[in-house]
Structures are given as C-alpha cells and as structure tokens.
PDB file of C-alpha atoms in Angstrom:
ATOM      1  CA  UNK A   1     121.469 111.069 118.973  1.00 44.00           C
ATOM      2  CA  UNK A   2     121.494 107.362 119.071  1.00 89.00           C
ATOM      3  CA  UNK A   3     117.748 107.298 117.702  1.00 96.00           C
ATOM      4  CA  UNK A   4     117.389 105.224 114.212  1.00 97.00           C
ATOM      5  CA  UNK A   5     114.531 105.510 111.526  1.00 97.00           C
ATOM      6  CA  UNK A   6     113.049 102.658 109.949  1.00 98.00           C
ATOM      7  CA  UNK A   7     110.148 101.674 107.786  1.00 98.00           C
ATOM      8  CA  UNK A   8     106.922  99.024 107.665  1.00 98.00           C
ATOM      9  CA  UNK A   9     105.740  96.880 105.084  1.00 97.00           C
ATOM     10  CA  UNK A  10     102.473  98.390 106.128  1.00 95.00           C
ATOM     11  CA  UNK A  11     103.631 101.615 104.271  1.00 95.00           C
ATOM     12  CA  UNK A  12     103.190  99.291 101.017  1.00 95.00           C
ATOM     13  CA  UNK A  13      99.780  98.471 101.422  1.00 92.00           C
ATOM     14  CA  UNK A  14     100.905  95.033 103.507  1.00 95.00           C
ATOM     15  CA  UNK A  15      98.471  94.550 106.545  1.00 92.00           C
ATOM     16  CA  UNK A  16      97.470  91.096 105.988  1.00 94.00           C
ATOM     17  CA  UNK A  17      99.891  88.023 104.765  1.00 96.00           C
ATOM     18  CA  UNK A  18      97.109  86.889 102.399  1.00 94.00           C
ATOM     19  CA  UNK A  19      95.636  89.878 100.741  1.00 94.00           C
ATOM     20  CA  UNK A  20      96.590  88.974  97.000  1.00 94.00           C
ATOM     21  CA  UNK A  21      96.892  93.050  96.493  1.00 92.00           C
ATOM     22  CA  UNK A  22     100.476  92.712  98.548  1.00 93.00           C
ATOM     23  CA  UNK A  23     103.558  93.966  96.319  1.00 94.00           C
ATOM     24  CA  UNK A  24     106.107  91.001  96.963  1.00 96.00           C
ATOM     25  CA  UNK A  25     108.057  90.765  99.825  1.00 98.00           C
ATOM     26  CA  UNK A  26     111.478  91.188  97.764  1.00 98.00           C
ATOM     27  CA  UNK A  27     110.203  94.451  96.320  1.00 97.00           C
ATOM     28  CA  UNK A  28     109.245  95.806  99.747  1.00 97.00           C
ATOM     29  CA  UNK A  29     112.825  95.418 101.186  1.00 98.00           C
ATOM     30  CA  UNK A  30     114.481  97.293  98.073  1.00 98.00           C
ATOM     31  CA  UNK A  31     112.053  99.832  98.131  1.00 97.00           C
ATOM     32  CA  UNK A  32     112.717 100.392 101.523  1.00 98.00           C
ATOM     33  CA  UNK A  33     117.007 100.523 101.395  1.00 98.00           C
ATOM     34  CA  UNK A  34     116.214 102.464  97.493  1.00 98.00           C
ATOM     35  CA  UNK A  35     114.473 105.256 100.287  1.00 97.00           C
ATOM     36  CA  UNK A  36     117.471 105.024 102.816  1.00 97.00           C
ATOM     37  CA  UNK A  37     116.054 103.551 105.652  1.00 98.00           C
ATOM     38  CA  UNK A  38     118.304 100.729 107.442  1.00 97.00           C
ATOM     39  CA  UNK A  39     115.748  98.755 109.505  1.00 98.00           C
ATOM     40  CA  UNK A  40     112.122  97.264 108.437  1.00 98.00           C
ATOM     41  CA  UNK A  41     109.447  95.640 110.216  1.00 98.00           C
ATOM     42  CA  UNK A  42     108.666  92.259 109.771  1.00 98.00           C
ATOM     43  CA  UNK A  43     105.227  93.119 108.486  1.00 97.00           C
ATOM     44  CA  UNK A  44     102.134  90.639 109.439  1.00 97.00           C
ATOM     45  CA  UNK A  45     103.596  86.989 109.852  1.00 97.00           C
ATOM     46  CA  UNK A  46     103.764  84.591 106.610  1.00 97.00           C
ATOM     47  CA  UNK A  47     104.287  87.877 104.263  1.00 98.00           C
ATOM     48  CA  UNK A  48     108.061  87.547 104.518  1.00 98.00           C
ATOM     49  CA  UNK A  49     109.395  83.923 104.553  1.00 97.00           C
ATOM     50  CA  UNK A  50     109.380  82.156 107.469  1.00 97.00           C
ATOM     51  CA  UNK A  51     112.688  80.308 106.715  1.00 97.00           C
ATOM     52  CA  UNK A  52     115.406  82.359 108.733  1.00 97.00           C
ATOM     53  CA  UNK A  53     118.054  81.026 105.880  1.00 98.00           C
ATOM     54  CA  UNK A  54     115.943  82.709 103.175  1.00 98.00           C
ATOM     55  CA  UNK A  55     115.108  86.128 104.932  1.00 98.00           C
ATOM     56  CA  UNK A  56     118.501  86.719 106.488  1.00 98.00           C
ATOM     57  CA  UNK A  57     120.032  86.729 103.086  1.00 98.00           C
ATOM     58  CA  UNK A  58     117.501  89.103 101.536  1.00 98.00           C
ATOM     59  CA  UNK A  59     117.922  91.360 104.749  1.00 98.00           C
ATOM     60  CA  UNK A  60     121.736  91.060 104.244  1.00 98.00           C
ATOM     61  CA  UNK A  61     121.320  91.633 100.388  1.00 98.00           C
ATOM     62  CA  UNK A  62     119.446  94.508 100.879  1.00 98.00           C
ATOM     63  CA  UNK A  63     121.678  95.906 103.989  1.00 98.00           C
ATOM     64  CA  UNK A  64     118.259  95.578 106.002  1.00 98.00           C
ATOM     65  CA  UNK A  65     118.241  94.894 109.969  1.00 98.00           C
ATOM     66  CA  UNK A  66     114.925  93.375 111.241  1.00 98.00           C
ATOM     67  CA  UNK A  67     113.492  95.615 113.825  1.00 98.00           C
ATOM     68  CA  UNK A  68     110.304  93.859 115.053  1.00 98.00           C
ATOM     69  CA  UNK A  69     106.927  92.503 114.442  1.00 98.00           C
ATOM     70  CA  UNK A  70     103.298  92.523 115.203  1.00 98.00           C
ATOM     71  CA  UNK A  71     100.702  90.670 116.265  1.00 98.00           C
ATOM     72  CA  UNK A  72      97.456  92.327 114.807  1.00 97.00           C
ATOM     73  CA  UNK A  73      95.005  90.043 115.695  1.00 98.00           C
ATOM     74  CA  UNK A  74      91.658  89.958 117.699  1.00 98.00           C
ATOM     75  CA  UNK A  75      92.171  89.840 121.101  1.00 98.00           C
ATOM     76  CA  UNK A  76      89.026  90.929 121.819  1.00 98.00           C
ATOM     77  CA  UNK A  77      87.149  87.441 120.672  1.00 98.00           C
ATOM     78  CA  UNK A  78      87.758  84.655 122.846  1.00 98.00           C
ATOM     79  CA  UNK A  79      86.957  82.433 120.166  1.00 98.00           C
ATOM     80  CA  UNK A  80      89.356  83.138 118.199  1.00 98.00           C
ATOM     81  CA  UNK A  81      92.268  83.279 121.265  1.00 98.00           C
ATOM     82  CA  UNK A  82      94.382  79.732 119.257  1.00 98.00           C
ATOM     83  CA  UNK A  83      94.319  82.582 116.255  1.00 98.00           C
ATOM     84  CA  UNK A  84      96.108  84.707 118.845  1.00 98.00           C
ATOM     85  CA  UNK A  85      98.545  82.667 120.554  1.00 98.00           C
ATOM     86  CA  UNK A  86      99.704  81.221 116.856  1.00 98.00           C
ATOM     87  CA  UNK A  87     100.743  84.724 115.005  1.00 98.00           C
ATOM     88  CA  UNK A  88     101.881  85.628 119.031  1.00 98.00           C
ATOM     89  CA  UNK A  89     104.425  82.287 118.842  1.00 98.00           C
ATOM     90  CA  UNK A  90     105.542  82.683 114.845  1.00 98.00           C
ATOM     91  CA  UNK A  91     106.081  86.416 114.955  1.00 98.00           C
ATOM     92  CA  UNK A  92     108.298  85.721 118.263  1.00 98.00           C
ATOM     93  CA  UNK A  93     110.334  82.875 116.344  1.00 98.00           C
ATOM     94  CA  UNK A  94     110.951  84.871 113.459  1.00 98.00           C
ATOM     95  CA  UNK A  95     112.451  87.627 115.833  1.00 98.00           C
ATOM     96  CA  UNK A  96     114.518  86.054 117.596  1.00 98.00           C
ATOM     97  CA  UNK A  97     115.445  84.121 114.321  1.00 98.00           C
ATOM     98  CA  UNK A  98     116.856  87.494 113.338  1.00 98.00           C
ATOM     99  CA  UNK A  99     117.558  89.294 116.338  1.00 98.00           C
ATOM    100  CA  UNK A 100     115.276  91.452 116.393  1.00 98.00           C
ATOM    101  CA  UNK A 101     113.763  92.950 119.595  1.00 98.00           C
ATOM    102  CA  UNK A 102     110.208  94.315 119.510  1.00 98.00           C
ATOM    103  CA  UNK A 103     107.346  92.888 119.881  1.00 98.00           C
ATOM    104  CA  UNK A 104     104.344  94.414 119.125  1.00 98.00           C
ATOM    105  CA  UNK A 105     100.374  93.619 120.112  1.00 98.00           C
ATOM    106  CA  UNK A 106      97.118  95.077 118.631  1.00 98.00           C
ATOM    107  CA  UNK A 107      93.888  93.788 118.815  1.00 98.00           C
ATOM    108  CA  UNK A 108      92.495  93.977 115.367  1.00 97.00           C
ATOM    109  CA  UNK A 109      89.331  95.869 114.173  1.00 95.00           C
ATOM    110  CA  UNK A 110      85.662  95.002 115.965  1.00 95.00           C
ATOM    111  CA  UNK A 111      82.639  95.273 114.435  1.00 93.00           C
ATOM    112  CA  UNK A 112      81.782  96.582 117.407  1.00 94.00           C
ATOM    113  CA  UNK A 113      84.064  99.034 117.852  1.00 93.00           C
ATOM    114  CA  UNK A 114      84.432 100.316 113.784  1.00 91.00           C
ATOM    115  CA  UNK A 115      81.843 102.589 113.861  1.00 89.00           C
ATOM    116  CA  UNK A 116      83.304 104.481 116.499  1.00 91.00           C
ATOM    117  CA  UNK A 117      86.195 105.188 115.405  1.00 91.00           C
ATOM    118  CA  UNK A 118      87.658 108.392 116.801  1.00 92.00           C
ATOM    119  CA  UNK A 119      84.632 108.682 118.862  1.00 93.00           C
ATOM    120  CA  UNK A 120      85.666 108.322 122.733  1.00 94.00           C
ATOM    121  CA  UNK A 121      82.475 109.458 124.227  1.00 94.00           C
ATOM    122  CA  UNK A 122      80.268 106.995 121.768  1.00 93.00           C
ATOM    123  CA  UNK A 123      82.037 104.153 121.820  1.00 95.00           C
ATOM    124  CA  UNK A 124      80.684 100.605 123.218  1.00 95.00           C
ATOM    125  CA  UNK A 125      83.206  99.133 126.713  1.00 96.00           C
ATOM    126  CA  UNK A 126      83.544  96.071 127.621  1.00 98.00           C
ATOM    127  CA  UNK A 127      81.710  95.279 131.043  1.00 98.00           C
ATOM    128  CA  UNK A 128      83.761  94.169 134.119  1.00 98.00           C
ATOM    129  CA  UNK A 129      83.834  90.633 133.266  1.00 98.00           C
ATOM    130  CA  UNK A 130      84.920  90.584 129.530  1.00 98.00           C
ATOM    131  CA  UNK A 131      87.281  93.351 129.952  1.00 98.00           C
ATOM    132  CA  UNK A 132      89.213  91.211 132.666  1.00 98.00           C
ATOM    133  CA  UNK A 133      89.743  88.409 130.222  1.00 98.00           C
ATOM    134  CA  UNK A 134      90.738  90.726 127.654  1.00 98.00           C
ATOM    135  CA  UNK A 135      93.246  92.381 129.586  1.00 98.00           C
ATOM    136  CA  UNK A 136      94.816  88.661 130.593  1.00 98.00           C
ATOM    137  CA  UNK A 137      94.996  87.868 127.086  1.00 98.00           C
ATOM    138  CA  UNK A 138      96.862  90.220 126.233  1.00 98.00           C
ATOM    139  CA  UNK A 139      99.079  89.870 129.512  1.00 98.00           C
ATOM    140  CA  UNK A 140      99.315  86.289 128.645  1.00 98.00           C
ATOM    141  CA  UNK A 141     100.925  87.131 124.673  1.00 98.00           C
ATOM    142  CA  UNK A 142     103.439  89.753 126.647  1.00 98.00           C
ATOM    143  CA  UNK A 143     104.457  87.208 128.998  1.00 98.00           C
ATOM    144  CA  UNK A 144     105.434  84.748 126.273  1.00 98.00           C
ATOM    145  CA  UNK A 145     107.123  87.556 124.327  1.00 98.00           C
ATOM    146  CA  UNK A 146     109.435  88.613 127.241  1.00 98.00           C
ATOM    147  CA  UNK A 147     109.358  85.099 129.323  1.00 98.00           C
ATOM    148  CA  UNK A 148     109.568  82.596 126.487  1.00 98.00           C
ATOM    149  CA  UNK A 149     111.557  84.754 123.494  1.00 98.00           C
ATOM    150  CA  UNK A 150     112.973  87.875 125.635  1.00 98.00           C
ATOM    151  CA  UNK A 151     111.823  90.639 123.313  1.00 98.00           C
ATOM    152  CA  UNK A 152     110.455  93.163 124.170  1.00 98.00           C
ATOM    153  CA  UNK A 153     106.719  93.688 124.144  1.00 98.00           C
ATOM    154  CA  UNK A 154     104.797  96.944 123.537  1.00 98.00           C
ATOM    155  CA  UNK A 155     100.806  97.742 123.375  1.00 98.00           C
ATOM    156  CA  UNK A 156      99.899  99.703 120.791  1.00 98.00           C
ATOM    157  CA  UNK A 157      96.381 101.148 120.677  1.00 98.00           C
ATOM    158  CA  UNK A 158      94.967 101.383 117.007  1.00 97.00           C
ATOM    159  CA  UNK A 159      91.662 102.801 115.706  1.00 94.00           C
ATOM    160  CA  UNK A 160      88.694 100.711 115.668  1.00 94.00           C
ATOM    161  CA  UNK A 161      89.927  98.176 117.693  1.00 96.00           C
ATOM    162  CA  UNK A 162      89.197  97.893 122.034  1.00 98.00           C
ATOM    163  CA  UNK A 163      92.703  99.453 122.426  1.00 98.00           C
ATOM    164  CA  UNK A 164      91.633 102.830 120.747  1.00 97.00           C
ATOM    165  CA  UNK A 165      91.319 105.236 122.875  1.00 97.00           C
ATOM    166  CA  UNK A 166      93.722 106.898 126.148  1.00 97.00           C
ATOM    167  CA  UNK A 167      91.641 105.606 128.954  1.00 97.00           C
ATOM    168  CA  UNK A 168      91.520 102.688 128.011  1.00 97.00           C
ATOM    169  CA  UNK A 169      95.113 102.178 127.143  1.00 98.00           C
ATOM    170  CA  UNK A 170      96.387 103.900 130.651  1.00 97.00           C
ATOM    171  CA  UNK A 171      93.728 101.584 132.495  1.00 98.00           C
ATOM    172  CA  UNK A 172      95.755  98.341 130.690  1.00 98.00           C
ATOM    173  CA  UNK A 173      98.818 100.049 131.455  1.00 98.00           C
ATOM    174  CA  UNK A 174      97.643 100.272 135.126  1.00 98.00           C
ATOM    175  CA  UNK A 175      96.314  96.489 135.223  1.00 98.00           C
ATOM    176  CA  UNK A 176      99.377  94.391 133.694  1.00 98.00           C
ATOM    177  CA  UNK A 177     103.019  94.712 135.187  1.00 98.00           C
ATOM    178  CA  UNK A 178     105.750  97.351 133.541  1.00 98.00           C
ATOM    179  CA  UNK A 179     108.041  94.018 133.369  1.00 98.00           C
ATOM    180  CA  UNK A 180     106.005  92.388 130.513  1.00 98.00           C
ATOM    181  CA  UNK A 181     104.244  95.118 129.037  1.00 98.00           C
ATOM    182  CA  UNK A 182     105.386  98.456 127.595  1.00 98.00           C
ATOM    183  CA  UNK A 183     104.181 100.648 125.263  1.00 98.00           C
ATOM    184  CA  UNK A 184     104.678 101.010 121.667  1.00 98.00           C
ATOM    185  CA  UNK A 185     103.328 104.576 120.835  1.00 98.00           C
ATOM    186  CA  UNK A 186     101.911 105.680 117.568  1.00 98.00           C
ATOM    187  CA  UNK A 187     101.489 109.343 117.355  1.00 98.00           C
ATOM    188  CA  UNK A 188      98.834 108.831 114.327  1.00 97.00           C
ATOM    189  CA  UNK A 189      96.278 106.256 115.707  1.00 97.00           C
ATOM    190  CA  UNK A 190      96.182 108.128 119.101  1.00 97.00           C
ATOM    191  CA  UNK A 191      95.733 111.464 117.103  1.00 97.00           C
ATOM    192  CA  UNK A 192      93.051 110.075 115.836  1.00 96.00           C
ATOM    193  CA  UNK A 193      91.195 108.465 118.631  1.00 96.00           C
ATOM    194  CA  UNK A 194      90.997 112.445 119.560  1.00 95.00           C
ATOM    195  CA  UNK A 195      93.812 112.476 122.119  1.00 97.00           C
ATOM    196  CA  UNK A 196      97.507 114.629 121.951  1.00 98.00           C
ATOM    197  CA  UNK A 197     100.043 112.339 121.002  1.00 98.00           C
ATOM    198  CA  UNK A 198     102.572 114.943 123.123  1.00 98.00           C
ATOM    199  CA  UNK A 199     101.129 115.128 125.892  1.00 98.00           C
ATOM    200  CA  UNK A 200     100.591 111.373 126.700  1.00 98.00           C
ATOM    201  CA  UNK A 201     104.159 111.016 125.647  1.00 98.00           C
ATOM    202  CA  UNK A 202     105.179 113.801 128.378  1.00 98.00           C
ATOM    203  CA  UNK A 203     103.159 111.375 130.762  1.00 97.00           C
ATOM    204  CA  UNK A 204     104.384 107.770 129.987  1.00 98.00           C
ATOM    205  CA  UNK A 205     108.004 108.477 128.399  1.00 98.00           C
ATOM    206  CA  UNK A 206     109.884 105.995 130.655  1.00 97.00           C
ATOM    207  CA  UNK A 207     107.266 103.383 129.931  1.00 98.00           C
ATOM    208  CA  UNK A 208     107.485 103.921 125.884  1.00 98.00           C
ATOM    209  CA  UNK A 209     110.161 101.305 124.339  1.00 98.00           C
ATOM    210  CA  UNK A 210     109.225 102.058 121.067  1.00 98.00           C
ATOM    211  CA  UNK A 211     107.843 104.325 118.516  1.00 98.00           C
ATOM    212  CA  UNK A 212     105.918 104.096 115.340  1.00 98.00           C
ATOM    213  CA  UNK A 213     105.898 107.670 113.261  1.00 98.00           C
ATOM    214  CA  UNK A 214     102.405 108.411 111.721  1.00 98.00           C
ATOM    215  CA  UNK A 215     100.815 111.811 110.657  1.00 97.00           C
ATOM    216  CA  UNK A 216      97.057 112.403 110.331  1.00 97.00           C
ATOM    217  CA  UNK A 217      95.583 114.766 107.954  1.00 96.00           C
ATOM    218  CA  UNK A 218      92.828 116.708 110.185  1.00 96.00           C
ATOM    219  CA  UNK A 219      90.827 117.553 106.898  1.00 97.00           C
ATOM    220  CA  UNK A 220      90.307 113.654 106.332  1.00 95.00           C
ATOM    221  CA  UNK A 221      90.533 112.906 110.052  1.00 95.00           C
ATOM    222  CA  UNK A 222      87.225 115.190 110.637  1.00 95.00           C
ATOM    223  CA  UNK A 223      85.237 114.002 107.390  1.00 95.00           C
ATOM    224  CA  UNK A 224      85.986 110.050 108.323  1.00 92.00           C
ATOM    225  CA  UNK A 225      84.432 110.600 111.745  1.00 91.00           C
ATOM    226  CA  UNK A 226      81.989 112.575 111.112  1.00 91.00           C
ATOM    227  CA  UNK A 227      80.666 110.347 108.402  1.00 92.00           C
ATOM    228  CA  UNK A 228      81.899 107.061 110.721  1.00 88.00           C
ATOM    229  CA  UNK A 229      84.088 105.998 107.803  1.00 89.00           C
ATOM    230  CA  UNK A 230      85.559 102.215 107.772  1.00 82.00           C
ATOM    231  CA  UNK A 231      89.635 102.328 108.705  1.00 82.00           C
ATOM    232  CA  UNK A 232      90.578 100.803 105.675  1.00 81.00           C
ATOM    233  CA  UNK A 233      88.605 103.306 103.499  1.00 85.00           C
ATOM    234  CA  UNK A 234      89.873 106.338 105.729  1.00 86.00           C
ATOM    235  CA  UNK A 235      93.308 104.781 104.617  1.00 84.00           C
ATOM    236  CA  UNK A 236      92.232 104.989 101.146  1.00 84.00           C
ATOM    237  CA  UNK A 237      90.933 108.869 101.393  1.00 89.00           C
ATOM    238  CA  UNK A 238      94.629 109.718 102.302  1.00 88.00           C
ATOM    239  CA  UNK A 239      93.945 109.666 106.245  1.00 92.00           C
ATOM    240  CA  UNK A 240      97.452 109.287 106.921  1.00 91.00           C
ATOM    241  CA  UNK A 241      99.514 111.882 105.240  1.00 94.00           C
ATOM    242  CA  UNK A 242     103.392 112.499 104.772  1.00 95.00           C
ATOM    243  CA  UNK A 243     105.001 113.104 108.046  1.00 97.00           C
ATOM    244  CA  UNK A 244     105.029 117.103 108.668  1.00 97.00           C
ATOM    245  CA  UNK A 245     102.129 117.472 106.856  1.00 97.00           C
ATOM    246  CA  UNK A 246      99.271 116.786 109.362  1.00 97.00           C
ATOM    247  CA  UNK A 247      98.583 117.729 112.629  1.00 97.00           C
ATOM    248  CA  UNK A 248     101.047 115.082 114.614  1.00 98.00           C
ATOM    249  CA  UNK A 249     104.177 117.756 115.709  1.00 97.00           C
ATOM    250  CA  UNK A 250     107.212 115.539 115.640  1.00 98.00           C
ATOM    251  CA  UNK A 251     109.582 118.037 116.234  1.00 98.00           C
ATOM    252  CA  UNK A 252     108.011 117.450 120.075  1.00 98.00           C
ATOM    253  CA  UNK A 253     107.700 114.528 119.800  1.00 98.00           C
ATOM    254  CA  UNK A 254     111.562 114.685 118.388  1.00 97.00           C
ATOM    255  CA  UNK A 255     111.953 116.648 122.239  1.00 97.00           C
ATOM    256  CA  UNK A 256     110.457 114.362 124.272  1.00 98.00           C
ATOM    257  CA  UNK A 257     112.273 111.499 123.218  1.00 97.00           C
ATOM    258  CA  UNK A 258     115.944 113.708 123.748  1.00 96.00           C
ATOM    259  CA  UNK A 259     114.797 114.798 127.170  1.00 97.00           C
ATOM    260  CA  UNK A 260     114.016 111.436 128.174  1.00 97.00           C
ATOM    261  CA  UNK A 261     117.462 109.742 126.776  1.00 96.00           C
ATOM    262  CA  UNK A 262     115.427 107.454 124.682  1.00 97.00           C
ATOM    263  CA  UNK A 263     117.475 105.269 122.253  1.00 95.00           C
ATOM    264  CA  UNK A 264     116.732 102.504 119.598  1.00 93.00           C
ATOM    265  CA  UNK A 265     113.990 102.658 116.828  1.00 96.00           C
ATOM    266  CA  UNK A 266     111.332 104.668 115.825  1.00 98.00           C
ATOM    267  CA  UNK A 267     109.209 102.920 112.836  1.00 98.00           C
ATOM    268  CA  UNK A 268     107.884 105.139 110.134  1.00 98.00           C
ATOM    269  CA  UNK A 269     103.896 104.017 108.967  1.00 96.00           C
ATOM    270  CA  UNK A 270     102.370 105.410 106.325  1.00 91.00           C
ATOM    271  CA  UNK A 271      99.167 102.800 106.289  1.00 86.00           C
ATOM    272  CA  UNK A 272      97.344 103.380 102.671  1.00 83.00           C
ATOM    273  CA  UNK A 273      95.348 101.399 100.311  1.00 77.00           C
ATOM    274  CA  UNK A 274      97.778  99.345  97.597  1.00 76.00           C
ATOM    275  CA  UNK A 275      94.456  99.926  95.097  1.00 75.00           C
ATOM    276  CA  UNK A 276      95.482 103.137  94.879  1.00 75.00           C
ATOM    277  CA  UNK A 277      97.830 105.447  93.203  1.00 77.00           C
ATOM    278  CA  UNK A 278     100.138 105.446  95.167  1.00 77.00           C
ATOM    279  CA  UNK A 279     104.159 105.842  95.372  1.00 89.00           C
ATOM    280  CA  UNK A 280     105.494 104.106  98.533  1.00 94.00           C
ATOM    281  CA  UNK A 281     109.119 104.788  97.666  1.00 95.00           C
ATOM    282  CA  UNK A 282     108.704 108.320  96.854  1.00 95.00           C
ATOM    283  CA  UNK A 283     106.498 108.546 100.307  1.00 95.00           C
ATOM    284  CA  UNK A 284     109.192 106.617 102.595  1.00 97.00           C
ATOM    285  CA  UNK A 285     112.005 108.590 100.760  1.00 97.00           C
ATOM    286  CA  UNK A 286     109.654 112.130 101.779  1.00 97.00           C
ATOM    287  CA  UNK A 287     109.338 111.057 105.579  1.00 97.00           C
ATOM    288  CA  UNK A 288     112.914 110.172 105.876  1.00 98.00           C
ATOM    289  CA  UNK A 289     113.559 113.472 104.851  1.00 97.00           C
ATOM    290  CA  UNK A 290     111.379 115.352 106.671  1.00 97.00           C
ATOM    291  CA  UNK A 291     112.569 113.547 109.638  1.00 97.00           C
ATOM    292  CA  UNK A 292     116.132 114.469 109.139  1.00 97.00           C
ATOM    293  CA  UNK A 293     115.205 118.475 108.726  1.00 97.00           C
ATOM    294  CA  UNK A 294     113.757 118.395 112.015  1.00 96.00           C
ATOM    295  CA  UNK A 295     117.196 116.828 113.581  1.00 94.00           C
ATOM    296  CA  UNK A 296     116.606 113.023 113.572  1.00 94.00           C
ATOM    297  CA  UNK A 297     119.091 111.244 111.649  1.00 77.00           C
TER     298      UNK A 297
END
C-alpha cells in the first residue's frame, strides 16, 4: 500500500510561530524521526526557518521529507485579507523550496463562530453577500497555490472557524472549481463538528488529496459542547486522544482510502496544549503504532 504516515508540529503544542510556549524547531524534527515517522509538516510559517539552506539540512540530518504546510489564518475578516495572502505566499515558497506538495487552507477561529463549536444547528452563517467574498478568498489563495507554486491545495474545515461544519464545506466544494481546490480531510475536526468522518469520505473520496489523522474522545467531545468550551482549552482537557482510542474508526477510514487507490500522505495531529503534561514523542510513537496494527505501514 503506497500510503505513508507522517507527523505535525502541531502534535507539539506548535499552532502559532510566535507563541513563546513552542519547543524549538530542532527538537520537533528529532522527536518526530526518534517516533519513526519519515515526513513532517511544515508547521505554521516562521516556526521552522525560512532559509531553504538551513531547513534542508536539518530535514536531511534528521532523514525528514517535508510534506506540506498550512495557512491557518482568518479568511473570514476582510480586514485582515494582506494577513492572508502573506502566510498564503511564504508557506508556498517554503514548499516548493523543499518539494513539498500540499497546501493546506483554514480559516482560523471567529469570535463569532467559537461558541458554537460543534453546534451545527446554533451556529451564526454568513449572509449571501459576505459568504460570496469569503468563498473568493479562499478561491483566490488556491489559485495561487496551484497557478503560481503548483502544489496542491486542500480545504480543511476546523472547529470554530466558518469552515466547521459539512454543509458548509460541500457548499464551498460546490462553488470553487475541483482544479484549484481539493480537500484535505481531518477525521477529528469533522467528528467533532457532529458529522461521520466515514461517510463523507465514502462521498468525496476522489476529491480528497490528502489526509490529516485525528481521534476525538466523545467523553470530552460531549462535556466541551455542552459547556461551549474554547478550542484551545478543549485541547487542553485531552479533546483529541491517541488514535484508536476515540470514536474516529480508522480502520474505515484505512478501507476507504484502499478502495479508492488513494496514494501519498496521511498526516498524524494530535493538537494539545504544550502547558501541559504532556509526552509528544511517546504520543506520535503510540499513533504510529496503532496505525500499523490496523494495516497502514
């Protein structure tokens, strides 16, 4: 099966360049070959160096191959669009610097959307006229990904954000053209937006160019909603669990992807809170290997 596991600096605690909370960047790639992974994520722009020189030879060091990047920023506020379009045109150069393929969009967490959370039915939409704008922006960042950089360039919905929940991704996935966007599918965020992660798979296979592995626990998952708990504290109360130890059921998802002859990477994320005790290694060693008992390898 020509399907190959890799790893996220987000499984460190890494979801924004900045936060001083970050391991390093160094430790992050041997923690990730000491766990036996092969690939890694570029993690959010300006948290690995930007010099290709610099980053190719830690890669090589480390026996690392780039596999992609994202661009988790807020496409829902057209005020802050230039914010957009830069970590859209760095995150491209720094894939291509390495030859890397995937490209990956998320609009970030709204205000306006937080609350609701793994809520369809209470959640706040866009009206006709915003939503239309919102949709082009994010056309507009896949058409420089595959026009100006040829990567390819995947939506990925993500709790808390516009892009939560399945309508709303299938109506995107209706409105912009198959050539520039596809989808990159996380079976955590859309198991917790409410939704089976296997059956929308079963739906949009040939449209999926890319995976990202999560697991939800349901215990957590139920308390977080119910009590219309922030993201980044659900992360911190454990949301997303182990693989094989939530509700996700990879070994269908490990199906669909054979019956539809899909090849390349699948990304392992394990989002959590670097404040607390936690053991990345052990946890990206413990997915790995739970992966390969249910046949990927």
């Amino acid at each position: 099966m020509s399907i190959r596991i890799g790893n996220a600096p987000c499984s460190w605690g890494v979801e924004f360049a900045d936060d001083p909370r970050n391991p390093h960047w160094q430790t992050v790639l041997k923690e990730c070959a000491e766990a036996g992974y092969k690939g890694i994520e570029l993690g959010p722009v300006g948290f690995m160096p930007e010099d290709p020189a610099q980053l190719a030879d830690a890669l090589a060091e480390h026996d690392l191959e780039l596999i992609g990047g994202v661009v988790f920023r807020p496409y829902h506020d057209p005020a802050q669009w230039e914010e957009v379009l830069d970590g859209t045109h760095r995150t491209c150069k720094a894939l291509v610097a390495h030859g890397a393929q995937h490209l990956v969009l998320i609009d970030s967490i709204s205000e306006r959307r937080a609350p609701t959370a793994g809520r369809a039915h209470e959640a706040e939409q866009m009206d006709a006229a915003e939503w239309a704008a919102y949709r082009d922006r994010i056309a507009e960042t896949a058409r420089i990904g595959t026009e100006e950089y040829g990567l390819t360039v995947g939506i990925h919905a993500h709790a808390g954000g516009f892009m939560d929940f399945e309508p709303e991704l299938e109506r995107l996935l209706d409105e912009v053209d198959e050539k520039i966007l596809k989808i990159c599918f996380d079976t955590g965020h859309h198991s917790y937006a409410g939704f089976d992660p296997v059956a929308f798979m079963k739906r949009n296979v040939g449209r999926i160019s890319y995976m990202h592995f999560k697991d939800i626990d349901p215990e957590v998952k139920a308390d977080v909603i119910e009590k219309r708990t922030g993201f980044y504290d659900a992360c911190g109360q454990g949301i997303f669990c182990n693989l094989g130890q939530g509700d996700v059921e990879f070994a269908a998802v490990r199906q669909v992807l054979l019956d539809a002859g899909f090849t390349g990477w699948c990304t392992v994320e394990q989002d959590c809170d670097p404040t607390m005790d936690i053991r990345p290694t052990d946890d990206a060693r413990a997915n790995r290997e739970h992966l390969e008992s249910i046949g990927f390898n």
